[in-house]
Amino acid sequence: MKRKSISVLLSMLLAAGTLAGCGSTGSETASSAVSAEEESVSDEETEAVSETADAEGVEAPGAYPLPQGEETSNNLGVFEYDMTYYVSLTASEDAEIYYEIAEGEDAAPEPTTDSAQFDEYQYRQIEITQPEASTDGPVSKTYNVKAIAVEDGEVSEVSSWNYTVTSNPHGTLKVGDALDWTGTAVPEVTLIQDYDSDKMYLVKGEDRAMVIDAGYFDAEDPADLYETAREIVDDDSMPIDLVIGHPHPDHVQMAFQFLCDENKELGAGIYVNEREIDVLRDYVLQYGVESGMFADEDTANAAYEAQLQTLGNGDALDLGGKVFNVIELPGHQDAGIMLFDTESGYLFTTDQVGNNRAHITDSFWMQFANLTPTFFADSMDVYQSSLAVALERVNSLGEVKYILTGHNDVILDGQGDYLTNLQQAVQNVIDEGEACMTPTLRTLDSIDGYLENTMTVVVGDRLSDVNYVAVNVNLENYLSDGYRDGNEKTIAELCNLSVHEAGQTGNLLWDDPNFGINVNWSYPADGTVPVRKDNLTFTASVESDVDSVELVPTASASNAVITVNGEEAVSGEACTIELTEAQTTVSIVVTAPDGETENEYTVVINK
């Protein structure tokens, strides 16, 4: 029987103006209009449902996730999950679903057609709410959900599930294996989770250890990430470096702990991309003083300056036997970086390529419409280019085996379709605009305008595909100014432009500072919003004996037309450029899908 997927929500507390990154949630209420005739059910039918029903031919509703211990598929990431979440209900395509929920095992009354009707886009509908956390130990609460399906006047049997959710003390950090989509532990990686289930990773080399990201901190019930890492490393003489993938609050609040005298004397560093040195500084000062580790902000600042290191493209962290290459990828946050170990194939992305926890309707949070000058997410056309440039860098280094994100409950398959689906979701926004969007089920509802303006673009089925992608966008900035609201056909841009010698990987344009990390946009060093480049001329250099190079132009819009020196070229495919002079100039013209708007790029190749 054909089934329909019903989306769910994850709830987390978020004070107005405070971000919980990809760990927070909300939703947009967007119920489909249903006529009074379609909604009405007779009193006789209601009474019949409440007493008994002929369930033959009507399948009872299903639920996702199932309660812990009843899961049937580990590949979607339903392992031990202690946070507020929302339950999806499923039924045959034409059935209506009615449900009841109550606290306590088997406590919900039998549902009837007078019960709440499940709505695919109803905000925070079936909520499995965490109890208030206690410093004394874990606190659990059980909810019972019962549901029926009604189709053509027939009613299914009652489905019933008991869900237990636990609040752990905020001072507790979970430590364990990082599990992949099959439930298998990823070798030589330790997963650490804070009370918000934000993911941090520890990798140990021969000479040094590294922790990626630093989670939430509660001064009233403090966890100690540094001491936890020190216990895992089990070597008092080994420095433990901290790398911040991006300085959103759910990834940085325990960073100050790595500035202790012990770690400093061992030569450990705290690493962040240069564009957000001051943002990370603010968190170090705030929580370092609040925790009592530092007497005042001046003391905390001095400790920060003593261990601060910056990371960008071309840098590498050598732990001894393990080398992690740095790849910049702004978008979700402008200082975003990824770490790639080419030997193991591990790509640590934190939130730079999103998250897709299926059981909480997770999505890639790109809906930040300029909350502050340094708190924003890029429009999809801007991110598309940064993503294309970053992935070319990754692919030039080696093959991705595992993708380790900042919130996923499982490690994703680097050889699967996740990154391809992500690129397709971004492409859909560029080509179709609002036409490809659906109401969101997860957003910043605590900030005015976000509940109303956040939409989602989905590729794949979250209930069956571990590689599904959902991207949140904001109607105010889902594309750059001039490209929104039906103007997608005017996008005449390249999202990537690559020059290399035949048979070689990489891109000779990476050495040109004007090329940078995005073909069309520059990122100011102070972490403010990117600015469009005035100069689209890029320079590459080759040895004097090189007779030709391959040039690969990739259009942003699917139906754009590209010409290279007046000859039509295929987007994403190589053109051979003969080098007969000491300097060769190549003109690349992009014509938008409207057939009129044009943009010209120039590549100068010096021998």
Coordinates of C-alpha atoms in Angstrom, one line a residue:
M1 CA 0.0 0.0 0.0
K2 CA 1.3 3.4 -0.9
R3 CA 2.2 5.5 2.2
K4 CA 2.7 9.1 2.8
S5 CA 5.5 10.6 5.0
I6 CA 4.5 13.0 7.7
S7 CA 7.2 15.4 9.0
V8 CA 8.1 15.9 12.7
L9 CA 9.7 18.6 14.8
L10 CA 12.4 18.9 17.4
S11 CA 11.8 21.4 20.3
M12 CA 14.5 23.2 22.1
L13 CA 14.4 26.2 24.4
L14 CA 15.7 29.3 22.6
A15 CA 15.7 32.8 24.2
A16 CA 14.9 35.6 21.8
G17 CA 18.1 36.7 20.1
T18 CA 20.0 33.6 21.2
L19 CA 20.9 31.0 18.6
A20 CA 21.1 27.3 19.2
G21 CA 22.5 26.7 15.8
C22 CA 21.4 23.5 14.2
G23 CA 20.5 22.2 17.6
S24 CA 17.4 24.4 18.0
T25 CA 14.0 24.1 16.6
G26 CA 10.6 25.5 15.8
S27 CA 8.1 25.3 13.0
E28 CA 5.8 27.1 10.7
T29 CA 2.2 26.4 10.9
A30 CA 1.0 25.8 7.4
S31 CA -2.0 23.5 7.4
S32 CA -3.5 22.7 4.1
A33 CA -7.0 24.1 3.5
V34 CA -9.7 21.5 3.8
S35 CA -13.3 22.2 3.0
A36 CA -16.0 21.9 5.6
E37 CA -17.4 18.9 3.7
E38 CA -14.1 17.1 3.7
E39 CA -13.6 17.8 7.4
S40 CA -17.1 16.7 8.6
V41 CA -17.7 13.3 10.0
S42 CA -21.2 12.3 11.1
D43 CA -22.1 11.8 14.8
E44 CA -22.9 8.2 13.9
E45 CA -19.4 7.6 12.5
T46 CA -17.8 9.2 15.6
E47 CA -19.8 7.0 17.9
A48 CA -19.0 4.0 15.9
V49 CA -15.3 4.8 16.1
S50 CA -15.4 5.3 19.8
E51 CA -17.0 2.0 20.4
T52 CA -15.5 -0.4 17.8
A53 CA -14.9 -0.4 14.1
D54 CA -14.6 -2.7 11.2
A55 CA -10.9 -2.3 10.5
E56 CA -10.7 -4.6 7.6
G57 CA -8.9 -3.0 4.7
V58 CA -7.8 0.1 6.7
E59 CA -4.2 0.0 7.8
A60 CA -3.5 1.2 11.4
P61 CA -1.3 4.2 11.6
G62 CA 2.5 3.9 11.9
A63 CA 4.8 6.2 13.9
Y64 CA 8.3 7.6 13.4
P65 CA 10.3 7.5 15.4
L66 CA 9.2 4.3 17.2
P67 CA 9.9 4.3 20.9
Q68 CA 13.4 3.4 22.0
G69 CA 13.9 -0.4 21.8
E70 CA 11.3 -0.8 19.1
E71 CA 13.2 0.8 16.2
T72 CA 13.5 -1.2 13.0
S73 CA 16.1 0.8 11.2
N74 CA 19.4 2.0 12.7
N75 CA 20.5 3.6 9.4
L76 CA 18.2 6.5 10.1
G77 CA 19.9 7.3 13.3
V78 CA 17.4 6.3 16.0
F79 CA 19.8 5.3 18.7
E80 CA 19.8 6.6 22.2
Y81 CA 18.2 10.0 21.9
D82 CA 17.4 12.1 25.0
M83 CA 15.8 15.3 23.9
T84 CA 12.4 16.7 23.3
Y85 CA 11.2 15.5 19.9
Y86 CA 8.0 15.2 17.8
V87 CA 6.3 12.1 16.5
S88 CA 5.3 11.6 12.9
L89 CA 2.3 9.6 12.1
T90 CA 1.8 7.7 8.8
A91 CA -1.1 6.1 7.1
S92 CA -2.3 5.1 3.6
E93 CA -2.3 8.0 1.2
D94 CA -6.0 8.8 1.4
A95 CA -6.5 8.2 5.1
E96 CA -7.1 10.7 7.8
I97 CA -5.3 10.2 11.1
Y98 CA -6.8 11.1 14.5
Y99 CA -4.7 10.8 17.7
E100 CA -4.6 11.3 21.5
I101 CA -1.6 11.9 23.7
A102 CA -1.3 11.8 27.5
E103 CA 1.5 11.6 30.1
G104 CA 1.9 8.2 31.5
E105 CA 2.1 4.6 30.2
D106 CA -1.0 3.7 28.2
A107 CA -2.7 6.8 29.6
A108 CA -4.1 8.3 26.4
P109 CA -7.8 7.7 25.8
E110 CA -9.0 5.8 22.7
P111 CA -9.0 8.2 19.8
T112 CA -12.1 9.0 17.8
T113 CA -12.9 11.4 15.0
D114 CA -13.5 14.0 17.6
S115 CA -9.8 13.7 18.6
A116 CA -7.1 15.9 17.2
Q117 CA -6.4 15.3 13.5
F118 CA -2.8 14.9 12.5
D119 CA -1.7 17.6 10.1
E120 CA 1.5 17.3 8.1
Y121 CA 2.5 20.9 8.8
Q122 CA 1.0 21.6 12.2
Y123 CA 3.6 23.2 14.4
R124 CA 4.6 21.2 17.5
Q125 CA 1.8 18.8 17.2
I126 CA 2.7 15.5 18.9
E127 CA 5.3 16.6 21.4
I128 CA 7.4 14.2 23.5
T129 CA 8.6 16.8 26.0
Q130 CA 11.7 16.5 28.2
P131 CA 11.1 16.9 31.9
E132 CA 13.1 19.7 33.7
A133 CA 16.7 18.6 34.2
S134 CA 18.0 18.0 37.6
T135 CA 21.5 18.1 39.0
D136 CA 20.8 15.0 41.0
G137 CA 20.6 12.7 38.0
P138 CA 18.6 11.7 34.9
V139 CA 14.9 12.5 35.0
S140 CA 12.5 10.6 32.7
K141 CA 8.9 11.1 31.6
T142 CA 6.7 8.7 29.6
Y143 CA 4.0 9.7 27.1
N144 CA 1.4 7.5 25.5
V145 CA 0.2 8.2 21.9
K146 CA -2.8 6.4 20.4
A147 CA -3.9 6.8 16.8
I148 CA -6.5 5.6 14.3
A149 CA -6.7 5.9 10.5
V150 CA -10.1 6.7 8.8
E151 CA -10.6 6.1 5.1
D152 CA -13.9 5.9 3.1
G153 CA -15.8 5.7 6.3
E154 CA -13.8 2.7 7.6
V155 CA -11.7 2.9 10.7
S156 CA -8.5 1.1 11.5
E157 CA -7.5 -0.6 14.8
V158 CA -5.9 1.6 17.4
S159 CA -2.2 2.0 17.3
S160 CA -0.5 2.7 20.6
W161 CA 3.1 3.7 21.6
N162 CA 4.7 4.6 24.9
Y163 CA 7.6 7.1 24.6
T164 CA 10.0 7.8 27.3
V165 CA 12.3 10.9 27.2
T166 CA 15.0 11.7 29.6
S167 CA 16.7 14.9 30.7
N168 CA 20.3 14.4 31.7
P169 CA 22.0 16.8 34.1
H170 CA 23.6 19.7 32.2
G171 CA 26.9 18.8 33.9
T172 CA 26.9 15.4 32.2
L173 CA 28.7 14.7 28.9
K174 CA 28.0 11.5 27.0
V175 CA 31.1 9.8 25.8
G176 CA 31.0 6.9 23.4
D177 CA 31.6 5.5 19.9
A178 CA 30.8 7.5 16.8
L179 CA 28.4 5.2 15.0
D180 CA 27.9 5.1 11.2
W181 CA 24.7 4.5 9.3
T182 CA 24.9 0.8 9.9
G183 CA 25.5 1.1 13.7
T184 CA 29.2 0.3 13.3
A185 CA 31.7 2.3 15.3
V186 CA 33.9 4.6 13.3
P187 CA 37.5 3.7 14.2
E188 CA 39.7 6.1 16.2
V189 CA 37.0 8.7 16.8
T190 CA 35.4 9.4 20.2
L191 CA 32.0 11.1 20.2
I192 CA 31.2 13.5 23.0
Q193 CA 27.7 15.0 23.4
D194 CA 26.5 17.8 25.7
Y195 CA 23.1 18.0 27.3
D196 CA 21.7 19.4 24.1
S197 CA 23.0 16.5 22.1
D198 CA 25.4 18.7 20.2
K199 CA 28.2 16.6 18.8
M200 CA 31.9 17.0 19.5
Y201 CA 34.7 14.7 18.4
L202 CA 38.0 13.7 19.8
V203 CA 40.8 12.3 17.6
K204 CA 44.2 11.3 19.1
G205 CA 47.4 11.2 17.2
E206 CA 50.9 10.1 18.2
D207 CA 51.9 13.6 19.5
R208 CA 48.7 15.5 20.0
A209 CA 45.0 15.2 20.5
M210 CA 42.3 17.3 18.9
V211 CA 38.7 18.1 20.0
I212 CA 36.4 19.6 17.4
D213 CA 33.8 22.1 18.8
A214 CA 33.0 22.9 22.4
G215 CA 29.2 22.6 22.9
Y216 CA 26.9 24.3 25.5
F217 CA 27.9 25.3 29.0
D218 CA 25.6 25.8 32.0
A219 CA 27.3 27.6 34.9
E220 CA 24.7 26.3 37.3
D221 CA 25.4 22.7 36.4
P222 CA 28.8 22.8 34.7
A223 CA 30.2 20.1 32.5
D224 CA 34.0 20.1 31.9
L225 CA 34.9 19.2 28.3
Y226 CA 38.6 19.7 28.8
E227 CA 38.8 17.2 31.7
T228 CA 36.6 14.8 29.8
A229 CA 39.0 15.0 26.9
R230 CA 41.9 14.6 29.2
E231 CA 40.5 11.4 30.6
I232 CA 39.9 10.0 27.1
V233 CA 43.4 10.9 26.0
D234 CA 44.8 9.2 29.2
D235 CA 48.2 11.0 28.8
D236 CA 48.9 14.0 30.9
S237 CA 51.8 15.0 28.7
M238 CA 49.8 15.3 25.5
P239 CA 48.5 18.7 24.4
I240 CA 44.8 18.8 23.4
D241 CA 44.0 21.3 20.7
L242 CA 40.5 22.7 20.3
V243 CA 39.2 23.4 16.8
I244 CA 36.1 25.5 16.4
G245 CA 34.3 24.5 13.2
H246 CA 32.2 27.7 13.4
P247 CA 31.5 29.9 16.4
H248 CA 27.8 29.5 16.9
P249 CA 26.9 29.2 20.6
D250 CA 26.1 25.5 20.6
H251 CA 29.6 24.8 19.4
V252 CA 31.8 27.1 21.5
Q253 CA 30.7 27.7 25.1
M254 CA 33.2 25.3 26.8
A255 CA 36.1 26.6 24.7
F256 CA 37.5 28.6 27.6
Q257 CA 38.3 25.3 29.5
F258 CA 41.1 24.5 27.0
L259 CA 42.9 27.7 28.0
C260 CA 43.8 26.2 31.4
D261 CA 47.5 26.5 32.5
E262 CA 48.1 22.8 32.1
N263 CA 47.0 22.8 28.4
K264 CA 48.8 26.0 27.7
E265 CA 52.1 24.7 29.1
L266 CA 51.8 21.7 26.9
G267 CA 51.7 23.9 23.8
A268 CA 48.0 23.4 22.9
G269 CA 46.2 25.9 20.8
I270 CA 42.6 27.0 20.3
Y271 CA 41.8 27.3 16.6
V272 CA 39.2 29.3 14.7
N273 CA 38.9 30.9 11.2
E274 CA 40.2 34.5 11.3
R275 CA 36.9 36.0 10.4
E276 CA 35.4 35.2 13.8
I277 CA 38.3 35.7 16.2
D278 CA 36.3 38.3 18.1
V279 CA 33.1 36.3 18.1
L280 CA 34.9 33.4 19.8
R281 CA 36.7 35.9 22.1
D282 CA 33.3 37.1 23.4
Y283 CA 32.2 33.6 24.3
V284 CA 35.6 32.9 26.0
L285 CA 35.3 36.0 28.0
Q286 CA 31.7 35.5 29.0
Y287 CA 31.8 31.9 30.0
G288 CA 35.4 32.0 31.3
V289 CA 34.4 34.6 33.8
E290 CA 30.9 33.2 34.5
S291 CA 32.5 29.8 35.3
G292 CA 35.0 31.4 37.8
M293 CA 38.0 30.1 35.8
F294 CA 39.1 33.6 35.1
A295 CA 38.8 36.5 37.6
D296 CA 37.9 39.0 34.9
E297 CA 37.7 39.6 31.2
D298 CA 41.2 41.0 31.0
T299 CA 42.6 37.7 32.4
A300 CA 40.4 35.6 30.1
N301 CA 41.5 37.7 27.1
A302 CA 45.1 37.3 27.9
A303 CA 44.7 33.5 28.1
Y304 CA 42.8 33.6 24.8
E305 CA 45.5 35.6 23.0
A306 CA 48.2 33.3 24.3
Q307 CA 46.7 30.2 22.7
L308 CA 44.8 31.6 19.8
Q309 CA 45.6 30.2 16.3
T310 CA 43.8 30.8 13.0
L311 CA 42.9 28.3 10.3
G312 CA 42.2 28.7 6.6
N313 CA 42.5 27.0 3.2
G314 CA 45.9 25.4 2.8
D315 CA 46.5 24.9 6.5
A316 CA 46.9 21.5 8.1
L317 CA 46.9 20.2 11.6
D318 CA 49.4 17.4 12.2
L319 CA 48.6 15.3 15.3
G320 CA 51.4 12.9 14.6
G321 CA 50.4 10.1 12.2
K322 CA 47.1 12.0 11.4
V323 CA 47.0 15.1 9.3
F324 CA 43.9 17.2 8.9
N325 CA 43.6 19.5 6.0
V326 CA 41.6 22.7 6.4
I327 CA 38.9 23.6 3.9
E328 CA 36.9 26.9 4.4
L329 CA 33.2 26.7 3.7
P330 CA 31.2 29.7 4.8
G331 CA 27.4 29.8 4.4
H332 CA 25.8 28.6 7.6
Q333 CA 28.3 30.8 9.4
D334 CA 30.9 32.9 7.7
A335 CA 33.9 31.4 9.6
G336 CA 32.9 27.8 8.7
I337 CA 35.8 25.4 8.2
M338 CA 35.9 21.6 7.6
L339 CA 38.7 19.2 8.5
F340 CA 39.7 16.4 6.1
D341 CA 42.0 13.5 6.9
T342 CA 42.9 12.1 3.5
E343 CA 44.3 8.8 4.9
S344 CA 41.2 7.8 6.8
G345 CA 38.7 9.7 4.5
Y346 CA 37.1 11.4 7.5
L347 CA 35.5 14.8 6.7
F348 CA 34.5 16.7 9.8
T349 CA 32.0 19.3 8.7
T350 CA 30.3 20.5 11.9
D351 CA 27.3 22.4 10.4
Q352 CA 28.9 23.5 7.1
V353 CA 27.0 21.0 5.0
G354 CA 23.9 20.7 7.3
N355 CA 22.4 17.8 9.2
N356 CA 19.6 15.4 8.5
R357 CA 18.5 13.6 11.7
A358 CA 15.4 12.0 10.3
H359 CA 13.5 11.6 13.6
I360 CA 13.5 15.3 14.5
T361 CA 12.8 16.7 11.0
D362 CA 16.3 18.1 11.0
S363 CA 17.3 20.6 8.3
F364 CA 20.3 22.6 7.2
W365 CA 19.8 26.0 9.0
M366 CA 20.3 28.6 6.3
Q367 CA 17.4 30.9 7.2
F368 CA 19.3 33.5 9.2
A369 CA 18.4 36.7 7.4
N370 CA 21.0 39.1 8.7
L371 CA 20.2 39.0 12.4
T372 CA 23.3 41.1 13.0
P373 CA 26.2 42.3 10.8
T374 CA 28.1 39.2 11.9
F375 CA 25.2 36.8 12.4
F376 CA 23.7 35.7 9.1
A377 CA 23.5 32.9 6.6
D378 CA 24.4 33.2 3.0
S379 CA 21.8 33.2 0.2
M380 CA 21.7 30.0 -1.8
D381 CA 23.4 31.4 -4.8
V382 CA 26.3 32.6 -2.6
Y383 CA 26.5 29.3 -0.8
Q384 CA 26.4 27.3 -4.0
S385 CA 29.7 28.8 -5.1
S386 CA 31.4 28.4 -1.8
L387 CA 30.2 24.8 -1.7
A388 CA 31.4 24.0 -5.2
V389 CA 34.8 25.5 -4.5
A390 CA 35.2 23.7 -1.2
L391 CA 34.1 20.3 -2.6
E392 CA 36.6 20.7 -5.4
R393 CA 39.3 21.2 -2.8
V394 CA 38.1 18.1 -0.9
N395 CA 38.0 16.0 -4.0
S396 CA 41.5 17.2 -5.0
L397 CA 42.9 15.8 -1.7
G398 CA 41.2 12.4 -1.6
E399 CA 38.1 10.3 -1.2
V400 CA 35.6 11.0 1.5
K401 CA 34.6 7.9 3.5
Y402 CA 32.8 9.4 6.4
I403 CA 31.0 12.7 6.9
L404 CA 31.0 13.7 10.6
T405 CA 28.6 16.6 11.3
G406 CA 27.8 18.7 14.3
H407 CA 24.4 17.2 15.1
N408 CA 23.8 13.9 13.3
D409 CA 23.2 10.9 15.4
V410 CA 25.0 8.8 12.8
I411 CA 28.1 9.3 10.8
L412 CA 27.1 9.7 7.1
D413 CA 28.4 7.7 4.2
G414 CA 30.9 9.8 2.2
Q415 CA 30.3 7.6 -0.8
G416 CA 26.5 8.0 -0.6
D417 CA 24.3 10.7 -2.1
Y418 CA 24.3 13.2 0.8
L419 CA 26.6 15.8 -0.7
T420 CA 25.0 15.3 -4.2
N421 CA 21.5 15.8 -2.7
L422 CA 22.7 18.9 -0.9
Q423 CA 23.9 20.4 -4.1
Q424 CA 20.6 19.4 -5.8
A425 CA 18.6 21.1 -3.1
V426 CA 20.6 24.3 -3.5
Q427 CA 20.3 24.0 -7.3
N428 CA 16.5 23.7 -7.0
V429 CA 16.3 27.0 -5.1
I430 CA 18.4 28.8 -7.7
D431 CA 16.4 27.3 -10.6
E432 CA 12.9 27.4 -9.1
G433 CA 12.8 29.9 -6.2
E434 CA 9.7 29.6 -4.0
A435 CA 8.2 27.0 -6.3
C436 CA 10.4 24.2 -4.8
M437 CA 9.8 25.1 -1.2
T438 CA 7.4 23.6 1.4
P439 CA 6.4 24.9 4.8
T440 CA 9.1 24.4 7.3
L441 CA 8.8 22.2 10.3
R442 CA 11.8 23.6 12.1
T443 CA 12.8 27.2 12.6
L444 CA 13.5 30.2 14.9
D445 CA 10.0 30.7 16.2
S446 CA 11.3 32.8 19.1
I447 CA 12.4 35.6 16.8
D448 CA 9.9 37.8 15.0
G449 CA 9.4 36.9 11.4
Y450 CA 11.2 33.6 11.3
L451 CA 8.1 31.4 11.9
E452 CA 6.4 33.1 9.0
N453 CA 9.3 33.4 6.6
T454 CA 11.2 30.1 6.9
M455 CA 10.6 27.6 4.2
T456 CA 12.3 24.2 3.4
V457 CA 13.7 22.6 0.3
V458 CA 13.8 18.8 0.5
V459 CA 15.6 16.2 -1.6
G460 CA 14.8 12.5 -0.7
D461 CA 12.6 10.9 1.9
R462 CA 13.7 11.3 5.5
L463 CA 11.8 8.2 6.6
S464 CA 13.6 5.9 4.2
D465 CA 16.8 7.5 2.9
V466 CA 19.7 8.2 5.2
N467 CA 21.0 10.6 2.6
Y468 CA 17.9 12.8 2.4
V469 CA 18.6 16.6 2.6
A470 CA 16.4 19.4 3.9
V471 CA 17.6 23.0 3.7
N472 CA 15.8 25.9 5.6
V473 CA 15.7 29.2 3.7
N474 CA 14.2 32.6 4.5
L475 CA 11.9 34.3 2.1
E476 CA 13.8 37.5 2.8
N477 CA 17.2 36.3 1.6
Y478 CA 16.9 32.8 -0.1
L479 CA 18.6 34.3 -3.1
S480 CA 20.6 37.5 -3.4
D481 CA 19.0 40.9 -4.0
G482 CA 17.6 41.1 -7.5
Y483 CA 17.3 37.3 -7.9
R484 CA 14.2 36.6 -5.7
D485 CA 10.5 36.8 -6.3
G486 CA 10.4 35.3 -9.8
N487 CA 13.8 36.7 -11.0
E488 CA 15.6 33.4 -10.9
K489 CA 15.8 33.5 -14.7
T490 CA 18.2 36.4 -14.6
I491 CA 21.0 34.6 -12.8
A492 CA 24.0 34.8 -15.1
E493 CA 26.8 33.5 -12.9
L494 CA 29.4 30.8 -12.6
C495 CA 29.4 28.9 -9.3
N496 CA 32.8 27.5 -10.0
L497 CA 35.6 28.1 -12.5
S498 CA 38.5 25.7 -12.6
V499 CA 41.8 25.7 -14.5
H500 CA 44.2 22.8 -14.4
E501 CA 46.7 20.9 -16.5
A502 CA 45.3 17.8 -18.3
G503 CA 45.1 14.9 -15.9
Q504 CA 45.7 17.0 -12.8
T505 CA 43.4 17.8 -9.9
G506 CA 43.1 21.0 -8.0
N507 CA 42.6 24.5 -9.4
L508 CA 45.4 26.9 -10.5
L509 CA 43.1 29.8 -9.7
W510 CA 43.3 29.0 -6.0
D511 CA 46.7 30.9 -5.9
D512 CA 44.9 34.0 -7.0
P513 CA 43.8 36.0 -3.9
N514 CA 40.9 37.5 -6.0
F515 CA 39.5 34.1 -6.6
G516 CA 39.4 33.2 -2.9
I517 CA 36.7 30.9 -1.5
N518 CA 33.9 32.1 -3.8
V519 CA 33.8 32.9 -7.5
N520 CA 31.5 35.9 -7.1
W521 CA 31.7 37.1 -3.5
S522 CA 34.4 38.3 -1.1
Y523 CA 34.3 37.7 2.7
P524 CA 35.6 40.7 4.8
A525 CA 38.1 39.8 7.5
D526 CA 35.9 41.4 10.1
G527 CA 33.2 38.7 9.7
T528 CA 30.6 41.0 8.2
V529 CA 28.4 40.0 5.3
P530 CA 30.1 39.1 2.0
V531 CA 30.3 41.6 -0.8
R532 CA 29.9 41.0 -4.5
K533 CA 33.2 41.3 -6.4
D534 CA 33.6 44.1 -8.9
N535 CA 36.5 42.4 -10.6
L536 CA 35.9 39.0 -12.2
T537 CA 39.3 38.6 -13.7
F538 CA 41.4 35.7 -12.3
T539 CA 45.0 34.7 -13.0
A540 CA 46.7 31.4 -13.2
S541 CA 50.4 30.5 -13.8
V542 CA 52.0 27.5 -15.5
E543 CA 55.5 26.4 -16.3
S544 CA 56.9 27.7 -19.6
D545 CA 56.8 24.3 -21.3
V546 CA 53.0 23.8 -20.7
D547 CA 51.2 23.9 -24.1
S548 CA 47.6 23.8 -22.9
V549 CA 45.3 23.7 -19.9
E550 CA 41.8 22.5 -19.2
L551 CA 39.2 25.2 -18.2
V552 CA 36.0 24.0 -16.5
P553 CA 33.2 26.6 -16.2
T554 CA 30.2 25.7 -14.1
A555 CA 27.0 27.8 -14.4
S556 CA 24.9 28.6 -11.3
A557 CA 21.6 28.3 -13.1
S558 CA 20.9 25.0 -14.8
N559 CA 19.6 26.5 -18.1
A560 CA 22.3 29.2 -18.4
V561 CA 24.4 29.3 -21.6
I562 CA 28.2 29.5 -21.4
T563 CA 30.6 30.5 -24.1
V564 CA 34.4 30.3 -23.9
N565 CA 36.1 32.6 -26.3
G566 CA 32.9 32.8 -28.3
E567 CA 32.3 29.1 -28.5
E568 CA 29.5 27.4 -26.6
A569 CA 30.7 25.3 -23.8
V570 CA 29.0 22.7 -21.6
S571 CA 28.6 23.6 -17.9
G572 CA 30.8 21.5 -15.7
E573 CA 32.9 20.0 -18.6
A574 CA 36.4 20.8 -19.6
C575 CA 37.5 23.0 -22.5
T576 CA 41.0 22.8 -23.8
I577 CA 42.8 26.1 -24.0
E578 CA 45.9 26.2 -26.1
L579 CA 48.8 28.3 -24.7
T580 CA 50.6 29.7 -27.7
E581 CA 51.8 32.9 -26.1
A582 CA 53.5 33.9 -22.8
Q583 CA 50.1 35.2 -21.8
T584 CA 46.7 33.8 -22.9
T585 CA 43.4 35.6 -22.1
V586 CA 40.2 33.6 -22.0
S587 CA 36.7 35.2 -22.0
I588 CA 33.9 33.3 -20.4
V589 CA 30.4 34.7 -20.9
V590 CA 27.4 33.4 -19.0
T591 CA 23.9 34.1 -20.4
A592 CA 21.1 33.7 -17.9
P593 CA 18.0 31.5 -18.6
D594 CA 16.1 34.7 -19.7
G595 CA 18.3 34.7 -22.8
E596 CA 19.3 38.4 -22.2
T597 CA 21.2 38.9 -18.9
E598 CA 24.9 38.4 -19.3
N599 CA 28.0 38.3 -17.1
E600 CA 31.6 38.0 -18.3
Y601 CA 34.5 36.4 -16.5
T602 CA 38.1 36.6 -17.6
V603 CA 41.0 34.2 -17.0
V604 CA 44.6 35.2 -17.7
I605 CA 47.1 32.4 -18.0
N606 CA 50.8 33.2 -17.7
K607 CA 53.6 31.0 -18.7

